[in-house]
CSV table of C-alpha atoms in Angstrom, one decimal:
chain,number,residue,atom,x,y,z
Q,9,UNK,CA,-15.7,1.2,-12.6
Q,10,UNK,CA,-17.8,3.5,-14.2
Q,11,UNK,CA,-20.9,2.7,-15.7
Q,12,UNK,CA,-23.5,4.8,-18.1
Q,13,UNK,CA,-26.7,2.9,-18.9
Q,14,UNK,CA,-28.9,0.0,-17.8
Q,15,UNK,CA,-26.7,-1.4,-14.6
Q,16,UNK,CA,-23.8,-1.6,-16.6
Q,17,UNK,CA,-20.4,-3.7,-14.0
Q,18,UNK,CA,-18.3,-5.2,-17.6
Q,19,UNK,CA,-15.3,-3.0,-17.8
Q,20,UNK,CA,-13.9,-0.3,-16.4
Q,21,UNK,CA,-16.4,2.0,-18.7
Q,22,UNK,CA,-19.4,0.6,-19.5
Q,23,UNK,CA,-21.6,1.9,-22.2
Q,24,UNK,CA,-24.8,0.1,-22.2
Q,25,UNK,CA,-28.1,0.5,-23.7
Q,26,UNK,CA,-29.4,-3.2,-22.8
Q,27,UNK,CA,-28.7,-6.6,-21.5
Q,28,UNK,CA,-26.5,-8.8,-24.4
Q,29,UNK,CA,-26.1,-11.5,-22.2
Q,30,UNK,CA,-22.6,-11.7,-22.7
Q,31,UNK,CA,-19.6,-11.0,-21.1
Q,32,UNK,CA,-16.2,-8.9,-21.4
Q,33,UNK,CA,-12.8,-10.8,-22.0
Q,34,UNK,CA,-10.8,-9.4,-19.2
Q,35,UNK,CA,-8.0,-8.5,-21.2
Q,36,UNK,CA,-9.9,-6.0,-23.4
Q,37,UNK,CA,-12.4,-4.8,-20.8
Q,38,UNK,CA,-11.3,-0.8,-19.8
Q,39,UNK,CA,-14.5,-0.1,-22.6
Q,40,UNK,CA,-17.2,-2.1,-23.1
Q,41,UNK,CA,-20.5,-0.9,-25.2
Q,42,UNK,CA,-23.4,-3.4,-24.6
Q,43,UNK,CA,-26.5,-3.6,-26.3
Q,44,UNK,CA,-29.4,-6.5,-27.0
Q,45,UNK,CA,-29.1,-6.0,-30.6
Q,46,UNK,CA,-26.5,-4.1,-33.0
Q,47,UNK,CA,-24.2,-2.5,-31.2
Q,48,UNK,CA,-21.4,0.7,-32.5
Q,49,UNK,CA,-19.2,3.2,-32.3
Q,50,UNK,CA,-18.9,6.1,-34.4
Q,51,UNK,CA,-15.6,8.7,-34.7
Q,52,UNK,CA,-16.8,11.7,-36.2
Q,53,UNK,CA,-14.6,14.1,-38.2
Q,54,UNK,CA,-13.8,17.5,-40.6
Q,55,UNK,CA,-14.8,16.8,-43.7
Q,56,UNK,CA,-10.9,17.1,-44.9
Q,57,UNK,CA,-9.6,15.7,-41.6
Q,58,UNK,CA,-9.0,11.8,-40.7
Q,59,UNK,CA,-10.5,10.1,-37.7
Q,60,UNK,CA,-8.3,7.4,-35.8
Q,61,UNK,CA,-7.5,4.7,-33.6
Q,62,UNK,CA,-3.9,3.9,-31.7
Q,63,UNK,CA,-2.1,1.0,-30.0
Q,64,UNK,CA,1.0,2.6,-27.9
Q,65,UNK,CA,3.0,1.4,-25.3
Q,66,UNK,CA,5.8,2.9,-23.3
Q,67,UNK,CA,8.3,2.8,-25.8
Q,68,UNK,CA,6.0,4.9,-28.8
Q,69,UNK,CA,2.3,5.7,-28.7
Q,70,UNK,CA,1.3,4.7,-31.5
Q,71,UNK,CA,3.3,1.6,-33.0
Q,72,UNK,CA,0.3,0.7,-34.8
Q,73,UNK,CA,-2.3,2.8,-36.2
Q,74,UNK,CA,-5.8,2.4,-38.2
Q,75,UNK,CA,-6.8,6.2,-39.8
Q,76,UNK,CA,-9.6,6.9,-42.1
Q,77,UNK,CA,-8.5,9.9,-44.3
Q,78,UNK,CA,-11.9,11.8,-45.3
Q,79,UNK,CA,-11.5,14.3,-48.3
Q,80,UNK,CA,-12.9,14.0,-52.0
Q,81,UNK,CA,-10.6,10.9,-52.2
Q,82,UNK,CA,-11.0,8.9,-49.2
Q,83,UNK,CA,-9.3,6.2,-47.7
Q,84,UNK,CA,-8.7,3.9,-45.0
Q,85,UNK,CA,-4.6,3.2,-43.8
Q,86,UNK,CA,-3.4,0.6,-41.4
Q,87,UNK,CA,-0.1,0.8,-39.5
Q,88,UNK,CA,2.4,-1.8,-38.3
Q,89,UNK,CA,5.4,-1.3,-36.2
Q,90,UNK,CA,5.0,2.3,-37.0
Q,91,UNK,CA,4.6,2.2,-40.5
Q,92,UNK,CA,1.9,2.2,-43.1
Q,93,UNK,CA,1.5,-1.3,-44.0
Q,94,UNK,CA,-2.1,-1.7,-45.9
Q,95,UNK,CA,-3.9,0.9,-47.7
Q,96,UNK,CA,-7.9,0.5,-48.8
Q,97,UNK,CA,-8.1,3.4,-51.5
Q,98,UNK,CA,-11.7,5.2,-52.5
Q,99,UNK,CA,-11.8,2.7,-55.4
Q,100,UNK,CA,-11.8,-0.3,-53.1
Q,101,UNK,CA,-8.5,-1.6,-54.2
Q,102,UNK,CA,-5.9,-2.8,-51.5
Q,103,UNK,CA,-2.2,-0.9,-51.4
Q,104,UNK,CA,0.3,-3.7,-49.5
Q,105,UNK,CA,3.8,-2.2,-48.7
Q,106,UNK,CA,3.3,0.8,-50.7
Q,107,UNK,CA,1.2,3.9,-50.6
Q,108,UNK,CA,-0.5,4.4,-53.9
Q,109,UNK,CA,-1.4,2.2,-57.0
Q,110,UNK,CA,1.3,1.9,-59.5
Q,111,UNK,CA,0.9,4.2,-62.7
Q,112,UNK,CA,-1.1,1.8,-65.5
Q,113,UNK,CA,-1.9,-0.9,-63.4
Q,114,UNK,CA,-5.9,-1.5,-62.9
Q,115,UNK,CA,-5.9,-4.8,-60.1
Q,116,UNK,CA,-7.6,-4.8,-56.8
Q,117,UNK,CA,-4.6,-6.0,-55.2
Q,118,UNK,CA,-1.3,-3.9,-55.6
Q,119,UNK,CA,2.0,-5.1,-53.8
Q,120,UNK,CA,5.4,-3.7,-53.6
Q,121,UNK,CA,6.9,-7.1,-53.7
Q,122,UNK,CA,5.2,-10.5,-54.1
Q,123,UNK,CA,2.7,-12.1,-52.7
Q,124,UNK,CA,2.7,-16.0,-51.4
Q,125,UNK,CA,-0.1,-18.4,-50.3
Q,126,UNK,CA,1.0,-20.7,-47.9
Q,127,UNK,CA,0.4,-22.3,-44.3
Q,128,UNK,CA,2.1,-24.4,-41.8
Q,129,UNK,CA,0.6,-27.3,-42.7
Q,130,UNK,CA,0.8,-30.0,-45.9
Q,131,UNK,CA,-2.9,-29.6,-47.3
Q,132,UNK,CA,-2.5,-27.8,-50.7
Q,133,UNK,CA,-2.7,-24.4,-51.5
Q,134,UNK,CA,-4.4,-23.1,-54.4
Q,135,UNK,CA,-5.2,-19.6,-56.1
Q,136,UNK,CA,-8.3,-19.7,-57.6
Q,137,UNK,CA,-10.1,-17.5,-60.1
Q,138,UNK,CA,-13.9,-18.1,-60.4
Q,139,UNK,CA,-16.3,-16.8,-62.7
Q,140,UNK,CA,-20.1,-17.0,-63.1
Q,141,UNK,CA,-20.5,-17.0,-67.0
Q,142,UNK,CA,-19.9,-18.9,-69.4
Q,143,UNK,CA,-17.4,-20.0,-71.6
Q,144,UNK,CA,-14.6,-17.5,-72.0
Q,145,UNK,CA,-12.1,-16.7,-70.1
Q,146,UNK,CA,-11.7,-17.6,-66.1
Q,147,UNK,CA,-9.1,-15.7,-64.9
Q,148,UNK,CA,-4.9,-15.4,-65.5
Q,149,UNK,CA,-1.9,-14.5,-64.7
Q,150,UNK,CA,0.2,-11.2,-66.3
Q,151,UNK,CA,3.1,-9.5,-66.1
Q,152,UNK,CA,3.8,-6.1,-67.6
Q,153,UNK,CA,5.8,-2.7,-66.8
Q,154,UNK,CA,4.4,0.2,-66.3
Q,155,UNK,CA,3.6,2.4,-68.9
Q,156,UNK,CA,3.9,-1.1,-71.6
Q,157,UNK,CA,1.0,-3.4,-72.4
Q,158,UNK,CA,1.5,-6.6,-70.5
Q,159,UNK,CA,4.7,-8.9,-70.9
Q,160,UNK,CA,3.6,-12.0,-70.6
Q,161,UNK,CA,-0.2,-13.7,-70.0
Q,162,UNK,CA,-1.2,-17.4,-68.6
Q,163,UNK,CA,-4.8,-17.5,-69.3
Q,164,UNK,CA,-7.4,-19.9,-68.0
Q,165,UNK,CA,-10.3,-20.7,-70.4
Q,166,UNK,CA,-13.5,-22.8,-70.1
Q,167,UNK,CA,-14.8,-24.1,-73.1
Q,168,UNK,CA,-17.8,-26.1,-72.5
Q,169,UNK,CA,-19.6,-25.6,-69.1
Q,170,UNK,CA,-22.6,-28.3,-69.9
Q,171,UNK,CA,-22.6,-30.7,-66.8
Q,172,UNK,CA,-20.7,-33.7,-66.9
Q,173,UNK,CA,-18.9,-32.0,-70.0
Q,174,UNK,CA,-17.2,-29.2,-68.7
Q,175,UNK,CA,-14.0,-29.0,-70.5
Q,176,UNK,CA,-11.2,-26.1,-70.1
Q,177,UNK,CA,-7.5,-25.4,-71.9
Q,178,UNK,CA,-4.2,-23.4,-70.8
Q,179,UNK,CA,-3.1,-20.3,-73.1
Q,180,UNK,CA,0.0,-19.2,-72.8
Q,181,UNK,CA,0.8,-15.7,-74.2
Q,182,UNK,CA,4.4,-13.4,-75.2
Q,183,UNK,CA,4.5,-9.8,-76.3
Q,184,UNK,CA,6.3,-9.3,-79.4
Q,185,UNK,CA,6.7,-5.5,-81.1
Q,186,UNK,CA,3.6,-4.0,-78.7
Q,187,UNK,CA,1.7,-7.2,-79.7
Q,188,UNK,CA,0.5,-9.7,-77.3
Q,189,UNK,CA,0.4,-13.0,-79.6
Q,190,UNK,CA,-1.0,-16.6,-78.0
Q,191,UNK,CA,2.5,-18.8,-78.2
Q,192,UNK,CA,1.2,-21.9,-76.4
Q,193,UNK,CA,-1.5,-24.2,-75.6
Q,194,UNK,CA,-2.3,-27.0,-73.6
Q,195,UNK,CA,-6.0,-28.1,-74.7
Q,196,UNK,CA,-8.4,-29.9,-72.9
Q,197,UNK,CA,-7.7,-33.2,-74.6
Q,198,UNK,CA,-4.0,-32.7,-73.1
Q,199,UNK,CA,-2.3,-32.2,-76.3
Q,200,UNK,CA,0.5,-29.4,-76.3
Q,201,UNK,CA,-0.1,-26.7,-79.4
Q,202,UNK,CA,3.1,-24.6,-80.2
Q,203,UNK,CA,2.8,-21.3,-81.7
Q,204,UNK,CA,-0.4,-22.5,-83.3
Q,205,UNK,CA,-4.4,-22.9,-81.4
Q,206,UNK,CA,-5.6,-26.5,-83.2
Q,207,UNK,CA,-4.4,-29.4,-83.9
Q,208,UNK,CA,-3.7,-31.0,-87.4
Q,209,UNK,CA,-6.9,-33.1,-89.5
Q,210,UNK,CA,-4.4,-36.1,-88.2
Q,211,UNK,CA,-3.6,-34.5,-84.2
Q,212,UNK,CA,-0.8,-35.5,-82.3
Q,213,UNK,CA,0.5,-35.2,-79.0
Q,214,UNK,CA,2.3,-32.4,-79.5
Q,215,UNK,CA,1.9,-29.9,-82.8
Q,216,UNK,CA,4.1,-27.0,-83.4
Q,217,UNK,CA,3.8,-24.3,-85.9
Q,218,UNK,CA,7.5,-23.0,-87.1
Q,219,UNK,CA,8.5,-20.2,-89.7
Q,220,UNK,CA,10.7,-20.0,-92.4
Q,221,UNK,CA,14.4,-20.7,-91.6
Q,222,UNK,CA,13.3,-22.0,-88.0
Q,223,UNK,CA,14.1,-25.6,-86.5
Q,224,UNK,CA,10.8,-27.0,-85.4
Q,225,UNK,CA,13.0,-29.1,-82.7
Q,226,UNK,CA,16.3,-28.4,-81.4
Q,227,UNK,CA,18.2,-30.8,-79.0
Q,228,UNK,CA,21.8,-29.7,-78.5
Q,229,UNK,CA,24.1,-31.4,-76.3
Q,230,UNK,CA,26.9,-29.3,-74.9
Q,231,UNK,CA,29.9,-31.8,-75.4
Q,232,UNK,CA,31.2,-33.7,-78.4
Q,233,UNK,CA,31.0,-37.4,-77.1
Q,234,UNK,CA,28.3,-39.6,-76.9
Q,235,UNK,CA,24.8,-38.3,-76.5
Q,236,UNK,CA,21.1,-39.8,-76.6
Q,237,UNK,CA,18.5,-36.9,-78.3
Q,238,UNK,CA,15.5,-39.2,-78.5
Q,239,UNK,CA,14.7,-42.3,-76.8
Q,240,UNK,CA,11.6,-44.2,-78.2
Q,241,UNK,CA,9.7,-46.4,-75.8
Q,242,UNK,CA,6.7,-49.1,-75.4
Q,243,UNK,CA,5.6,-50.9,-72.5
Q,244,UNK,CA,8.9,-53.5,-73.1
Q,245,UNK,CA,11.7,-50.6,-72.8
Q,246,UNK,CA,13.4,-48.8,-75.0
Q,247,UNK,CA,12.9,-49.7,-79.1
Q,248,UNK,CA,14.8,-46.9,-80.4
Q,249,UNK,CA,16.9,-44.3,-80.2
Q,250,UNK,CA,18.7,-41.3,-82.0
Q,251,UNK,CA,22.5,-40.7,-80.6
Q,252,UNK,CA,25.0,-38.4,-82.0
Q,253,UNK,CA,29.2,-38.4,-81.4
Q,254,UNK,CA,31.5,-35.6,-81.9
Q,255,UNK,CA,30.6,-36.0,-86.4
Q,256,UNK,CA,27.8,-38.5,-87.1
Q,257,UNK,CA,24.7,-39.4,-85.7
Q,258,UNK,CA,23.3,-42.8,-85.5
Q,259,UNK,CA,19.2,-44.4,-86.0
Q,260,UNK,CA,19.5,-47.5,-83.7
Q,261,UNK,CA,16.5,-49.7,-83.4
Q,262,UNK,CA,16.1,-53.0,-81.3
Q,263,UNK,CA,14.3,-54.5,-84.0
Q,264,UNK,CA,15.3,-55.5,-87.7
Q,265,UNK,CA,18.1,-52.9,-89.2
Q,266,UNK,CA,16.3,-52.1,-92.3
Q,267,UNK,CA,18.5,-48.4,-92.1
Q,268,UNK,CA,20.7,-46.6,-94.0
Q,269,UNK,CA,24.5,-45.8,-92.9
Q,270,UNK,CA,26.3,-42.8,-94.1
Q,271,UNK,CA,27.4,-43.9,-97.5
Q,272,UNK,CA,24.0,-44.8,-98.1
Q,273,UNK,CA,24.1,-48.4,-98.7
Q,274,UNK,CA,21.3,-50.8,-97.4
Q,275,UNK,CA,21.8,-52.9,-94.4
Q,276,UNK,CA,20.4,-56.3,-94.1
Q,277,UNK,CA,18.3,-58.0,-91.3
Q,278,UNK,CA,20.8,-58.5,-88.1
């Protein structure tokens, strides 16, 4: 062992200033720096030049890598396996699987790929977006390509932060023509809003906004027998329904028939 300090017997080179109280695991114990209080080690380098540190083993020397790149653009790399894994550029954003920001994106995070949150384990995993402010906008998901405004937004927004009345809505946004548009909502109350922000003077569960020559509902069945569209319920079953065939469609109740058939003649009570 060789020691350089105050009595220093931890490793196999000891640097020690003073007594930490603490000892070295012995599988990391060839250099050991020791002090009472904060405690460092600095690699110093050309101002253009990168300073380093390397895990090798018989088979290549330096499998995995950590180098800080010093330059009017700095910036830290990490090495797996023998290839750059992580980057940490000058503007603080992280690089993973690639080597440089992609051109018009502005994130913190960039990946080549995808990136999943999970665990071996059942408790639920999340991705949250916090925000200290008030109401507005609390964070999102987009898609886009680069060089195009995004393709494609799910935004988060709190409306009222008051305690005990904190209330939030899902927006969910399209580009059409260069123009991001707001195409969905679900509100805080839980009613769905399609292609349109509020609900009626007389809401329902689900409003929808159409344009001229457009369907506000389509259900299409892709056969020409039998089919059930709409099925209308109460806490006794089924009350009603809405059923086409291969020409006609039928309005069937379990209640009094007071309908129409084709020819348009009235039914009675059945």
């Amino acid at each position: 062992k060789v020691g350089i300090g105050d009595t220093p017997d931890l490793g196999a080179l000891h640097v020690k200033t003073a007594d930490s109280g603490a000892s070295a695991d012995s599988g990391a114990d060839e250099l050991v720096l020791e002090n009472s209080g904060d405690t460092g080690m600095t690699i110093l380098s050309g101002q253009t030049s990168s300073g380093s540190i390397r895990f090798g083993d018989s088979e290549d020397n330096d499998t995995g890598i950590i180098i800080y790149n010093h330059g009017s653009t700095p910036y830290m790399r990490f090495f797996s396996n023998g290839s750059e894994a992580v980057r940490i550029l000058n503007n603080q954003h992280l690089v993973v699987g690639t080597t440089t920001e992609y051109s018009g994106t502005t994130g913190n995070i960039t990946a080549a790929r995808q990136i999943d949150i999970g665990a071996d384990d059942a408790n639920l995993k999340t991705l949250f977006f916090n925000r200290n402010a008030a109401e507005g906008e609390i964070g999102g998901i987009a898609a886009g390509i680069t060089g195009f405004s995004t393709m494609g937004r799910i935004n988060f927004v709190a409306e009222g932060v008051a305690g005990g009345s904190q209330s939030s809505s899902i927006r969910f946004k399209t580009t059409e023509s260069a123009t991001e548009s707001e195409r969905m909502r679900i509100a805080s109350n839980g009613r769905l809003l399609l292609n349109k922000t509020s609900s009626q003077s007389t809401p329902a569960r689900f409003d929808v906004t159409r344009n001229a020559g457009e369907h506000s509902i389509n259900s299409f069945y892709n056969a020409t027998g039998n089919s059930s569209h709409f099925a209308f319920w109460n806490p006794n079953g089924i009350v009603g329904t809405i059923n086409t065939n291969g020409s006609a469609t039928s309005y069937n109740t379990s209640s009094d028939a007071r309908l129409k058939n084709v020819t348009g003649e009235a039914k009675g009570l059945e």
